[in-house]
Amino acid sequence: MIPSVLPTYNRAPLSFVKGEGCWLTEADGRRFLDLGAGIAVNALGHAHPALVAALTDQANRLWHVSNLYEIAQQQALADRLVAATFADTVFFTNSGTEACELAVKMARRHFFDAGRPGRTDIIAFDGAFHGRSSAAIAAAGSEKMTRGFAPLLPGFVHLPWADHDALAAAITDTTAAILVEPVQGEGGIRPLPDQCLKGMRDLCDEHGVLLILDEVQCGMGRTGRLFAHEWAGIEPDIMMVAKGIGGGFPLGAVLATEAAAAGMTAGTHGSTYGGNPLGCAVGCAVMDILADPQFLAGVNRRAGSLRQKLEGLVAAHPDVFEEVRGLGLMLGLKCRVPNAELVAAGHAEQLITVPAADNVIRLLPPLVITEDEIAEGVARLDRAAARMTPS
Ligand SMILES: *Cc1c(COP(=O)(O)O)cnc(C)c1O
């Protein structure tokens, strides 16, 4: 008999009842160190007092009015994002998938409005993950994501990862946009080298193509800059954000330049919940903390420390780990043993990590993780690795 919850997930037999900072309490009372942060969502850890205050204050005032009216919290968060980024304008969603939907629509509408309606193709890359809607799975293109869901949304072109020549050859007069994660998350923590991102920007400029960055996982301070593309010194035309921006409250956004967004006039797109007062009140509280250069400097210090300890771990367990990769506090351990087994061994050591493609386990701790917690996390990983090697 089918379970009452549609069985689309492979769930671990763990049920958490409380969270505080980097720690989760299981129903049986055990405390787990959380190096997954709900897949890069709890950027400020669990139950951060500033976020709890922002949410409860707003909950006592007003939950929902719809986008038929002005929403002060939405305006405030949009102003903050515009001030902190390349963007001139922001649309709020409830998730990364919805951000993908709008990014694709916006790019196509841009060329439609510019009198170039034939420019509809979106170039995406092997190993990409942009969500689970029809547009997002067509963008990813993998068998795993699309099998049985045909007919797929047309107009997506798939290229190998980080191959500039293939990209240059693939751009034609039907190309609307390049869609890319500066650091692939689900694909196995694969950072795009700065020179590739710069090369993409140049190709886009040369051919009048839009650059859409998916910073749903790598954005919001995760790599040590507010957004990962800042490391390469380039700016996108459109950017998808979600996960960390709500700190655990469902919130996403599409950021865009005025030129890219020009076609999105009244009536062209909408959302009942997107940009609601609750989500945006929390989003403002997240931005207050995350966008502070001092906070980001701390993320970089902690990232350096975690990375160094992980290099030591890999050296100590050459049969278990192949390498450390990633950027900032978005790190991956490429495994020589099945990654799912290592994640399970971590659970036995009361440690949370997240599996990814390419046999990687992801470490995406809350950005507020302390030095002591980093040391404790690596000690638990060391014990989990020891469980994988027969003594
Ligand atoms: C998680 C993720 C998405 C999808 O976000 P949802 O909120 O799950 O819809 C899209 N892109 C990237 C890079 C992601 O990591």
mmCIF file of C-alpha atoms and ligand atoms in Angstrom:
data_model
loop_
_atom_site.group_PDB
_atom_site.id
_atom_site.type_symbol
_atom_site.label_atom_id
_atom_site.label_comp_id
_atom_site.label_asym_id
_atom_site.label_seq_id
_atom_site.Cartn_x
_atom_site.Cartn_y
_atom_site.Cartn_z
ATOM 1 C CA MET A 1 0.000 0.000 0.000
ATOM 2 C CA ILE A 2 1.320 3.423 -0.855
ATOM 3 C CA PRO A 3 2.399 5.397 2.224
ATOM 4 C CA SER A 4 0.273 8.388 3.178
ATOM 5 C CA VAL A 5 3.260 10.598 2.330
ATOM 6 C CA LEU A 6 4.072 10.117 -1.377
ATOM 7 C CA PRO A 7 7.270 8.056 -1.297
ATOM 8 C CA THR A 8 9.497 10.233 -3.491
ATOM 9 C CA TYR A 9 12.267 10.590 -0.896
ATOM 10 C CA ASN A 10 14.921 8.243 0.457
ATOM 11 C CA ARG A 11 14.703 9.313 4.083
ATOM 12 C CA ALA A 12 17.168 8.461 6.840
ATOM 13 C CA PRO A 13 15.516 6.944 9.920
ATOM 14 C CA LEU A 14 15.978 10.147 11.912
ATOM 15 C CA SER A 15 13.327 12.518 13.191
ATOM 16 C CA PHE A 16 14.502 15.798 14.635
ATOM 17 C CA VAL A 17 12.403 17.630 17.179
ATOM 18 C CA LYS A 18 14.525 20.669 18.016
ATOM 19 C CA GLY A 19 17.387 22.709 16.617
ATOM 20 C CA GLU A 20 19.726 25.254 18.126
ATOM 21 C CA GLY A 21 22.681 26.755 16.252
ATOM 22 C CA CYS A 22 24.561 23.860 14.634
ATOM 23 C CA TRP A 23 22.876 21.202 16.754
ATOM 24 C CA LEU A 24 19.798 19.060 16.140
ATOM 25 C CA THR A 25 18.039 16.961 18.773
ATOM 26 C CA GLU A 26 16.601 13.639 17.634
ATOM 27 C CA ALA A 27 13.289 12.330 19.017
ATOM 28 C CA ASP A 28 15.271 9.867 21.165
ATOM 29 C CA GLY A 29 17.249 12.728 22.752
ATOM 30 C CA ARG A 30 20.549 12.261 20.896
ATOM 31 C CA ARG A 31 22.245 15.482 19.748
ATOM 32 C CA PHE A 32 23.562 15.632 16.177
ATOM 33 C CA LEU A 33 26.115 18.121 14.835
ATOM 34 C CA ASP A 34 24.538 19.531 11.673
ATOM 35 C CA LEU A 35 26.984 20.012 8.792
ATOM 36 C CA GLY A 36 24.140 19.963 6.261
ATOM 37 C CA ALA A 37 22.006 22.914 7.386
ATOM 38 C CA GLY A 38 18.911 21.516 5.663
ATOM 39 C CA ILE A 39 20.866 21.532 2.370
ATOM 40 C CA ALA A 40 22.415 24.998 2.767
ATOM 41 C CA VAL A 41 19.174 26.532 4.008
ATOM 42 C CA ASN A 42 19.788 27.213 7.713
ATOM 43 C CA ALA A 43 22.595 29.660 6.909
ATOM 44 C CA LEU A 44 22.428 31.198 10.389
ATOM 45 C CA GLY A 45 21.858 27.872 12.146
ATOM 46 C CA HIS A 46 18.693 26.677 13.812
ATOM 47 C CA ALA A 47 16.486 29.011 15.848
ATOM 48 C CA HIS A 48 18.716 32.079 15.458
ATOM 49 C CA PRO A 49 17.264 34.597 17.947
ATOM 50 C CA ALA A 50 17.144 37.442 15.390
ATOM 51 C CA LEU A 51 15.212 35.284 12.919
ATOM 52 C CA VAL A 52 12.853 33.935 15.562
ATOM 53 C CA ALA A 53 12.156 37.518 16.664
ATOM 54 C CA ALA A 54 11.585 38.742 13.091
ATOM 55 C CA LEU A 55 9.215 35.861 12.346
ATOM 56 C CA THR A 56 7.209 36.041 15.568
ATOM 57 C CA ASP A 57 6.948 39.850 15.441
ATOM 58 C CA GLN A 58 5.578 39.615 11.926
ATOM 59 C CA ALA A 59 3.340 36.642 12.799
ATOM 60 C CA ASN A 60 1.714 38.744 15.499
ATOM 61 C CA ARG A 61 1.068 41.554 13.024
ATOM 62 C CA LEU A 62 0.141 40.246 9.560
ATOM 63 C CA TRP A 63 0.720 36.975 7.659
ATOM 64 C CA HIS A 64 -0.684 37.442 4.195
ATOM 65 C CA VAL A 65 -2.366 40.047 2.040
ATOM 66 C CA SER A 66 -1.447 38.951 -1.555
ATOM 67 C CA ASN A 67 0.410 40.919 -4.167
ATOM 68 C CA LEU A 68 -2.729 42.906 -4.944
ATOM 69 C CA TYR A 69 -1.369 45.351 -2.353
ATOM 70 C CA GLU A 70 1.901 46.940 -1.364
ATOM 71 C CA ILE A 71 3.989 44.856 1.025
ATOM 72 C CA ALA A 72 6.447 46.933 3.044
ATOM 73 C CA GLN A 73 8.622 43.954 4.069
ATOM 74 C CA GLN A 74 8.938 42.910 0.412
ATOM 75 C CA GLN A 75 9.924 46.433 -0.606
ATOM 76 C CA ALA A 76 12.511 46.569 2.199
ATOM 77 C CA LEU A 77 14.099 43.253 1.226
ATOM 78 C CA ALA A 78 14.145 44.164 -2.484
ATOM 79 C CA ASP A 79 15.845 47.482 -1.652
ATOM 80 C CA ARG A 80 18.447 45.647 0.416
ATOM 81 C CA LEU A 81 19.187 43.102 -2.330
ATOM 82 C CA VAL A 82 19.405 45.806 -4.991
ATOM 83 C CA ALA A 83 21.791 47.826 -2.799
ATOM 84 C CA ALA A 84 24.026 44.795 -2.170
ATOM 85 C CA THR A 85 24.209 43.360 -5.712
ATOM 86 C CA PHE A 86 24.355 43.972 -9.477
ATOM 87 C CA ALA A 87 20.551 43.892 -9.612
ATOM 88 C CA ASP A 88 18.102 46.706 -10.300
ATOM 89 C CA THR A 89 14.960 44.726 -9.533
ATOM 90 C CA VAL A 90 13.775 41.635 -7.628
ATOM 91 C CA PHE A 91 10.829 39.210 -7.859
ATOM 92 C CA PHE A 92 10.144 37.015 -4.829
ATOM 93 C CA THR A 93 9.245 33.334 -5.014
ATOM 94 C CA ASN A 94 8.852 30.574 -2.419
ATOM 95 C CA SER A 95 11.563 28.279 -3.767
ATOM 96 C CA GLY A 96 14.516 27.837 -6.076
ATOM 97 C CA THR A 97 12.419 25.975 -8.631
ATOM 98 C CA GLU A 98 10.055 28.894 -8.981
ATOM 99 C CA ALA A 99 13.045 31.184 -9.387
ATOM 100 C CA CYS A 100 14.171 28.959 -12.275
ATOM 101 C CA GLU A 101 10.746 29.230 -13.893
ATOM 102 C CA LEU A 102 10.870 33.008 -13.852
ATOM 103 C CA ALA A 103 14.520 33.201 -14.946
ATOM 104 C CA VAL A 104 13.666 31.180 -18.072
ATOM 105 C CA LYS A 105 10.493 33.168 -18.762
ATOM 106 C CA MET A 106 12.289 36.470 -18.221
ATOM 107 C CA ALA A 107 15.094 35.593 -20.646
ATOM 108 C CA ARG A 108 12.672 34.555 -23.378
ATOM 109 C CA ARG A 109 10.433 37.546 -22.818
ATOM 110 C CA HIS A 110 13.452 39.839 -22.969
ATOM 111 C CA PHE A 111 14.188 38.825 -26.557
ATOM 112 C CA PHE A 112 10.504 38.706 -27.512
ATOM 113 C CA ASP A 113 10.201 42.300 -26.370
ATOM 114 C CA ALA A 114 13.407 43.280 -28.123
ATOM 115 C CA GLY A 115 11.945 42.059 -31.430
ATOM 116 C CA ARG A 116 14.078 38.878 -31.436
ATOM 117 C CA PRO A 117 11.414 36.230 -30.715
ATOM 118 C CA GLY A 118 13.580 33.488 -32.262
ATOM 119 C CA ARG A 119 16.048 33.738 -29.406
ATOM 120 C CA THR A 120 14.582 31.171 -27.045
ATOM 121 C CA ASP A 121 17.292 28.587 -26.336
ATOM 122 C CA ILE A 122 18.847 28.248 -22.909
ATOM 123 C CA ILE A 123 22.275 26.635 -22.661
ATOM 124 C CA ALA A 124 22.779 24.519 -19.520
ATOM 125 C CA PHE A 125 25.437 22.093 -18.335
ATOM 126 C CA ASP A 126 26.002 18.463 -17.418
ATOM 127 C CA GLY A 127 25.549 17.829 -13.704
ATOM 128 C CA ALA A 128 23.353 20.900 -13.282
ATOM 129 C CA PHE A 129 20.474 21.068 -10.849
ATOM 130 C CA HIS A 130 17.933 23.864 -11.093
ATOM 131 C CA GLY A 131 14.889 22.348 -9.377
ATOM 132 C CA ARG A 132 12.055 19.966 -10.216
ATOM 133 C CA SER A 133 9.561 21.909 -12.330
ATOM 134 C CA SER A 134 9.126 21.129 -16.013
ATOM 135 C CA ALA A 135 11.500 23.931 -16.996
ATOM 136 C CA ALA A 136 14.048 23.008 -14.323
ATOM 137 C CA ILE A 137 14.222 19.313 -15.244
ATOM 138 C CA ALA A 138 14.434 20.184 -18.937
ATOM 139 C CA ALA A 139 17.321 22.495 -18.032
ATOM 140 C CA ALA A 140 19.130 19.729 -16.133
ATOM 141 C CA GLY A 141 18.380 17.266 -18.912
ATOM 142 C CA SER A 142 19.678 14.189 -17.097
ATOM 143 C CA GLU A 143 18.015 10.792 -17.386
ATOM 144 C CA LYS A 144 17.607 10.724 -13.600
ATOM 145 C CA MET A 145 15.626 13.965 -13.588
ATOM 146 C CA THR A 146 13.581 13.571 -16.783
ATOM 147 C CA ARG A 147 12.816 9.846 -17.224
ATOM 148 C CA GLY A 148 9.101 9.305 -17.793
ATOM 149 C CA PHE A 149 8.249 12.993 -17.780
ATOM 150 C CA ALA A 150 8.289 13.591 -21.528
ATOM 151 C CA PRO A 151 7.408 15.620 -23.463
ATOM 152 C CA LEU A 152 10.001 17.934 -21.959
ATOM 153 C CA LEU A 153 9.884 21.707 -22.308
ATOM 154 C CA PRO A 154 11.822 22.422 -25.494
ATOM 155 C CA GLY A 155 14.599 24.959 -25.981
ATOM 156 C CA PHE A 156 17.366 23.633 -23.723
ATOM 157 C CA VAL A 157 20.846 22.833 -24.972
ATOM 158 C CA HIS A 158 23.181 20.694 -22.848
ATOM 159 C CA LEU A 159 26.924 21.077 -22.817
ATOM 160 C CA PRO A 160 29.821 19.512 -20.923
ATOM 161 C CA TRP A 161 30.882 21.286 -17.715
ATOM 162 C CA ALA A 162 33.615 23.942 -17.956
ATOM 163 C CA ASP A 163 34.363 23.469 -21.675
ATOM 164 C CA HIS A 164 34.789 26.950 -23.122
ATOM 165 C CA ASP A 165 35.305 25.801 -26.719
ATOM 166 C CA ALA A 166 32.114 23.725 -26.688
ATOM 167 C CA LEU A 167 30.263 26.721 -25.286
ATOM 168 C CA ALA A 168 31.660 29.161 -27.835
ATOM 169 C CA ALA A 169 30.662 26.750 -30.634
ATOM 170 C CA ALA A 170 27.138 26.223 -29.251
ATOM 171 C CA ILE A 171 26.041 29.871 -29.193
ATOM 172 C CA THR A 172 23.849 30.658 -32.204
ATOM 173 C CA ASP A 173 21.274 33.270 -33.173
ATOM 174 C CA THR A 174 18.619 31.242 -31.313
ATOM 175 C CA THR A 175 20.501 31.410 -27.999
ATOM 176 C CA ALA A 176 18.742 33.487 -25.336
ATOM 177 C CA ALA A 177 20.791 32.692 -22.248
ATOM 178 C CA ILE A 178 23.442 30.650 -20.521
ATOM 179 C CA LEU A 179 22.207 29.153 -17.233
ATOM 180 C CA VAL A 180 24.878 28.007 -14.781
ATOM 181 C CA GLU A 181 25.615 27.387 -11.107
ATOM 182 C CA PRO A 182 28.926 29.102 -10.174
ATOM 183 C CA VAL A 183 29.427 26.130 -7.857
ATOM 184 C CA GLN A 184 27.414 23.019 -8.710
ATOM 185 C CA GLY A 185 25.789 21.680 -5.547
ATOM 186 C CA GLU A 186 23.757 18.535 -6.270
ATOM 187 C CA GLY A 187 26.221 17.820 -9.082
ATOM 188 C CA GLY A 188 28.942 17.135 -6.506
ATOM 189 C CA ILE A 189 30.361 20.485 -5.290
ATOM 190 C CA ARG A 190 32.042 21.484 -8.518
ATOM 191 C CA PRO A 191 33.212 25.122 -8.578
ATOM 192 C CA LEU A 192 33.382 26.698 -11.997
ATOM 193 C CA PRO A 193 36.887 28.198 -12.314
ATOM 194 C CA ASP A 194 36.866 32.029 -12.266
ATOM 195 C CA GLN A 195 38.297 32.115 -15.772
ATOM 196 C CA CYS A 196 35.348 30.024 -17.052
ATOM 197 C CA LEU A 197 32.827 32.394 -15.508
ATOM 198 C CA LYS A 198 34.718 35.348 -16.979
ATOM 199 C CA GLY A 199 34.814 33.579 -20.336
ATOM 200 C CA MET A 200 31.056 33.015 -20.177
ATOM 201 C CA ARG A 201 30.465 36.686 -19.413
ATOM 202 C CA ASP A 202 32.634 37.667 -22.386
ATOM 203 C CA LEU A 203 30.800 35.291 -24.723
ATOM 204 C CA CYS A 204 27.463 36.651 -23.509
ATOM 205 C CA ASP A 205 28.582 40.232 -24.134
ATOM 206 C CA GLU A 206 29.976 39.370 -27.540
ATOM 207 C CA HIS A 207 26.783 37.636 -28.718
ATOM 208 C CA GLY A 208 24.140 39.635 -26.835
ATOM 209 C CA VAL A 209 23.182 36.587 -24.758
ATOM 210 C CA LEU A 210 21.945 36.820 -21.150
ATOM 211 C CA LEU A 211 23.913 35.224 -18.319
ATOM 212 C CA ILE A 212 21.651 33.571 -15.731
ATOM 213 C CA LEU A 213 23.409 32.429 -12.557
ATOM 214 C CA ASP A 214 21.767 29.879 -10.282
ATOM 215 C CA GLU A 215 23.053 30.884 -6.843
ATOM 216 C CA VAL A 216 20.285 29.037 -5.009
ATOM 217 C CA GLN A 217 22.837 26.895 -3.146
ATOM 218 C CA CYS A 218 26.140 28.799 -3.510
ATOM 219 C CA GLY A 219 24.722 32.271 -2.808
ATOM 220 C CA MET A 220 23.908 34.099 0.433
ATOM 221 C CA GLY A 221 27.377 34.008 1.943
ATOM 222 C CA ARG A 222 27.922 30.280 1.432
ATOM 223 C CA THR A 223 31.256 30.698 -0.411
ATOM 224 C CA GLY A 224 32.505 33.598 1.727
ATOM 225 C CA ARG A 225 31.170 36.356 -0.533
ATOM 226 C CA LEU A 226 27.526 37.405 -0.485
ATOM 227 C CA PHE A 227 27.244 35.791 -3.937
ATOM 228 C CA ALA A 228 29.721 33.339 -5.439
ATOM 229 C CA HIS A 229 30.133 35.182 -8.763
ATOM 230 C CA GLU A 230 31.774 38.061 -6.887
ATOM 231 C CA TRP A 231 34.948 35.921 -6.645
ATOM 232 C CA ALA A 232 35.269 36.040 -10.456
ATOM 233 C CA GLY A 233 34.644 39.788 -10.595
ATOM 234 C CA ILE A 234 31.763 39.439 -13.044
ATOM 235 C CA GLU A 235 28.050 40.208 -12.881
ATOM 236 C CA PRO A 236 25.125 38.222 -14.273
ATOM 237 C CA ASP A 237 22.049 39.632 -15.998
ATOM 238 C CA ILE A 238 19.654 37.433 -14.026
ATOM 239 C CA MET A 239 20.268 35.498 -10.802
ATOM 240 C CA MET A 240 18.253 32.858 -8.964
ATOM 241 C CA VAL A 241 18.404 32.882 -5.160
ATOM 242 C CA ALA A 242 16.627 30.737 -2.548
ATOM 243 C CA LYS A 243 17.728 28.336 0.248
ATOM 244 C CA GLY A 244 19.857 30.543 2.562
ATOM 245 C CA ILE A 245 17.922 33.747 1.912
ATOM 246 C CA GLY A 246 15.057 32.602 4.131
ATOM 247 C CA GLY A 247 17.259 30.966 6.769
ATOM 248 C CA GLY A 248 14.700 28.129 6.924
ATOM 249 C CA PHE A 249 11.570 30.014 5.902
ATOM 250 C CA PRO A 250 10.533 29.148 2.311
ATOM 251 C CA LEU A 251 11.751 32.113 0.273
ATOM 252 C CA GLY A 252 13.370 32.587 -3.119
ATOM 253 C CA ALA A 253 14.051 35.442 -5.494
ATOM 254 C CA VAL A 254 15.021 36.364 -9.021
ATOM 255 C CA LEU A 255 17.357 39.341 -9.229
ATOM 256 C CA ALA A 256 17.851 41.083 -12.554
ATOM 257 C CA THR A 257 19.197 44.125 -14.296
ATOM 258 C CA GLU A 258 16.732 46.650 -15.631
ATOM 259 C CA ALA A 259 17.608 45.664 -19.212
ATOM 260 C CA ALA A 260 17.137 41.912 -18.658
ATOM 261 C CA ALA A 261 13.830 42.429 -16.855
ATOM 262 C CA ALA A 262 12.448 44.930 -19.359
ATOM 263 C CA GLY A 263 9.759 42.576 -20.705
ATOM 264 C CA MET A 264 8.308 41.712 -17.300
ATOM 265 C CA THR A 265 5.504 44.246 -17.124
ATOM 266 C CA ALA A 266 2.296 44.109 -15.075
ATOM 267 C CA GLY A 267 0.461 40.835 -15.614
ATOM 268 C CA THR A 268 3.364 38.884 -17.129
ATOM 269 C CA HIS A 269 4.184 36.921 -13.958
ATOM 270 C CA GLY A 270 2.891 36.474 -10.430
ATOM 271 C CA SER A 271 2.695 34.412 -7.265
ATOM 272 C CA THR A 272 0.124 34.192 -4.496
ATOM 273 C CA TYR A 273 2.614 33.684 -1.689
ATOM 274 C CA GLY A 274 5.857 34.983 -3.193
ATOM 275 C CA GLY A 275 7.152 37.934 -1.203
ATOM 276 C CA ASN A 276 4.688 37.512 1.651
ATOM 277 C CA PRO A 277 5.262 39.520 4.846
ATOM 278 C CA LEU A 278 6.475 36.531 6.898
ATOM 279 C CA GLY A 279 9.116 35.405 4.421
ATOM 280 C CA CYS A 280 10.359 38.902 3.676
ATOM 281 C CA ALA A 281 10.546 39.909 7.354
ATOM 282 C CA VAL A 282 12.809 36.894 7.910
ATOM 283 C CA GLY A 283 14.745 37.635 4.709
ATOM 284 C CA CYS A 284 15.497 41.162 5.945
ATOM 285 C CA ALA A 285 16.793 39.761 9.241
ATOM 286 C CA VAL A 286 18.998 37.295 7.324
ATOM 287 C CA MET A 287 20.388 40.086 5.130
ATOM 288 C CA ASP A 288 21.078 42.296 8.173
ATOM 289 C CA ILE A 289 23.487 39.665 9.472
ATOM 290 C CA LEU A 290 24.835 38.020 6.291
ATOM 291 C CA ALA A 291 25.555 41.046 4.139
ATOM 292 C CA ASP A 292 27.880 42.502 6.793
ATOM 293 C CA PRO A 293 31.506 42.338 5.525
ATOM 294 C CA GLN A 294 32.649 41.442 9.065
ATOM 295 C CA PHE A 295 30.343 38.419 9.075
ATOM 296 C CA LEU A 296 31.610 37.327 5.655
ATOM 297 C CA ALA A 297 35.220 37.746 6.833
ATOM 298 C CA GLY A 298 34.360 35.342 9.656
ATOM 299 C CA VAL A 299 32.888 32.864 7.152
ATOM 300 C CA ASN A 300 36.175 32.933 5.229
ATOM 301 C CA ARG A 301 38.213 32.360 8.399
ATOM 302 C CA ARG A 302 36.030 29.425 9.435
ATOM 303 C CA ALA A 303 36.082 28.053 5.879
ATOM 304 C CA GLY A 304 39.881 28.113 5.833
ATOM 305 C CA SER A 305 40.017 26.263 9.112
ATOM 306 C CA LEU A 306 37.505 23.594 8.030
ATOM 307 C CA ARG A 307 39.241 23.114 4.701
ATOM 308 C CA GLN A 308 42.652 22.662 6.350
ATOM 309 C CA LYS A 309 41.286 20.070 8.773
ATOM 310 C CA LEU A 310 39.533 18.235 5.925
ATOM 311 C CA GLU A 311 42.797 18.055 3.948
ATOM 312 C CA GLY A 312 44.284 16.354 7.016
ATOM 313 C CA LEU A 313 41.315 13.986 7.186
ATOM 314 C CA VAL A 314 41.723 12.995 3.536
ATOM 315 C CA ALA A 315 45.436 12.366 4.111
ATOM 316 C CA ALA A 316 44.615 10.222 7.151
ATOM 317 C CA HIS A 317 42.021 8.119 5.269
ATOM 318 C CA PRO A 318 43.318 7.668 1.714
ATOM 319 C CA ASP A 319 41.152 4.541 1.270
ATOM 320 C CA VAL A 320 37.974 6.420 2.164
ATOM 321 C CA PHE A 321 38.476 9.878 0.643
ATOM 322 C CA GLU A 322 39.914 11.024 -2.650
ATOM 323 C CA GLU A 323 39.885 14.808 -2.276
ATOM 324 C CA VAL A 324 38.355 17.928 -0.733
ATOM 325 C CA ARG A 325 36.757 20.384 -3.111
ATOM 326 C CA GLY A 326 34.554 23.440 -3.062
ATOM 327 C CA LEU A 327 34.607 27.038 -2.004
ATOM 328 C CA GLY A 328 34.066 28.671 1.388
ATOM 329 C CA LEU A 329 31.675 26.660 3.539
ATOM 330 C CA MET A 330 30.379 24.802 0.481
ATOM 331 C CA LEU A 331 32.740 21.841 0.622
ATOM 332 C CA GLY A 332 32.658 18.319 -0.759
ATOM 333 C CA LEU A 333 34.572 15.168 0.068
ATOM 334 C CA LYS A 334 34.926 12.912 -2.944
ATOM 335 C CA CYS A 335 34.712 9.372 -1.590
ATOM 336 C CA ARG A 336 36.339 6.086 -2.528
ATOM 337 C CA VAL A 337 33.617 4.220 -0.622
ATOM 338 C CA PRO A 338 29.907 4.579 -1.461
ATOM 339 C CA ASN A 339 28.964 8.086 -0.274
ATOM 340 C CA ALA A 340 25.609 6.912 1.111
ATOM 341 C CA GLU A 341 27.457 4.507 3.441
ATOM 342 C CA LEU A 342 29.659 7.315 4.712
ATOM 343 C CA VAL A 343 26.644 9.553 5.339
ATOM 344 C CA ALA A 344 25.075 6.671 7.312
ATOM 345 C CA ALA A 345 28.330 6.138 9.271
ATOM 346 C CA GLY A 346 28.169 9.863 10.082
ATOM 347 C CA HIS A 347 24.669 9.376 11.455
ATOM 348 C CA ALA A 348 26.043 6.645 13.740
ATOM 349 C CA GLU A 349 28.521 9.271 14.999
ATOM 350 C CA GLN A 350 25.701 11.810 15.402
ATOM 351 C CA LEU A 351 26.885 13.899 12.486
ATOM 352 C CA ILE A 352 24.810 15.224 9.582
ATOM 353 C CA THR A 353 26.296 15.467 6.081
ATOM 354 C CA VAL A 354 24.528 15.488 2.708
ATOM 355 C CA PRO A 355 25.196 13.183 -0.260
ATOM 356 C CA ALA A 356 25.647 14.597 -3.778
ATOM 357 C CA ALA A 357 26.308 13.209 -7.270
ATOM 358 C CA ASP A 358 29.795 12.041 -8.308
ATOM 359 C CA ASN A 359 30.105 10.040 -5.039
ATOM 360 C CA VAL A 360 30.593 13.169 -2.943
ATOM 361 C CA ILE A 361 29.421 14.029 0.549
ATOM 362 C CA ARG A 362 28.617 17.689 1.054
ATOM 363 C CA LEU A 363 29.551 19.772 4.072
ATOM 364 C CA LEU A 364 27.284 22.829 4.161
ATOM 365 C CA PRO A 365 27.363 23.848 7.814
ATOM 366 C CA PRO A 366 25.520 26.830 9.204
ATOM 367 C CA LEU A 367 27.749 29.832 8.432
ATOM 368 C CA VAL A 368 27.835 30.600 12.167
ATOM 369 C CA ILE A 369 29.666 27.358 13.005
ATOM 370 C CA THR A 370 32.359 27.907 15.678
ATOM 371 C CA GLU A 371 35.984 26.722 15.680
ATOM 372 C CA ASP A 372 35.106 24.175 18.380
ATOM 373 C CA GLU A 373 32.233 22.846 16.308
ATOM 374 C CA ILE A 374 34.491 22.594 13.247
ATOM 375 C CA ALA A 375 36.984 20.538 15.262
ATOM 376 C CA GLU A 376 34.173 18.373 16.670
ATOM 377 C CA GLY A 377 32.694 17.855 13.192
ATOM 378 C CA VAL A 378 36.013 16.720 11.748
ATOM 379 C CA ALA A 379 36.576 14.400 14.745
ATOM 380 C CA ARG A 380 33.185 12.800 14.067
ATOM 381 C CA LEU A 381 33.981 12.513 10.349
ATOM 382 C CA ASP A 382 37.259 10.837 11.316
ATOM 383 C CA ARG A 383 35.371 8.262 13.406
ATOM 384 C CA ALA A 384 32.803 7.789 10.624
ATOM 385 C CA ALA A 385 35.662 7.160 8.147
ATOM 386 C CA ALA A 386 37.224 4.675 10.582
ATOM 387 C CA ARG A 387 33.931 2.722 10.508
ATOM 388 C CA MET A 388 34.420 2.273 6.746
ATOM 389 C CA THR A 389 37.855 0.669 7.025
ATOM 390 C CA PRO A 390 38.098 -2.856 8.487
ATOM 391 C CA SER A 391 40.674 -2.816 11.309
HETATM 392 C C1 LIG B 1 17.989 23.453 -4.298
HETATM 393 C C2 LIG B 1 18.335 24.038 -5.602
HETATM 394 C C3 LIG B 1 17.333 24.445 -6.511
HETATM 395 C C4 LIG B 1 15.872 24.195 -6.268
HETATM 396 O O1 LIG B 1 15.411 24.862 -5.145
HETATM 397 P P1 LIG B 1 14.026 24.393 -4.446
HETATM 398 O O2 LIG B 1 13.825 25.418 -3.370
HETATM 399 O O3 LIG B 1 14.251 23.005 -3.957
HETATM 400 O O4 LIG B 1 12.970 24.449 -5.464
HETATM 401 C C5 LIG B 1 17.722 25.066 -7.675
HETATM 402 N N1 LIG B 1 19.021 25.268 -7.954
HETATM 403 C C6 LIG B 1 20.002 24.891 -7.116
HETATM 404 C C7 LIG B 1 21.424 25.171 -7.473
HETATM 405 C C8 LIG B 1 19.695 24.247 -5.920
HETATM 406 O O5 LIG B 1 20.673 23.847 -5.107
#
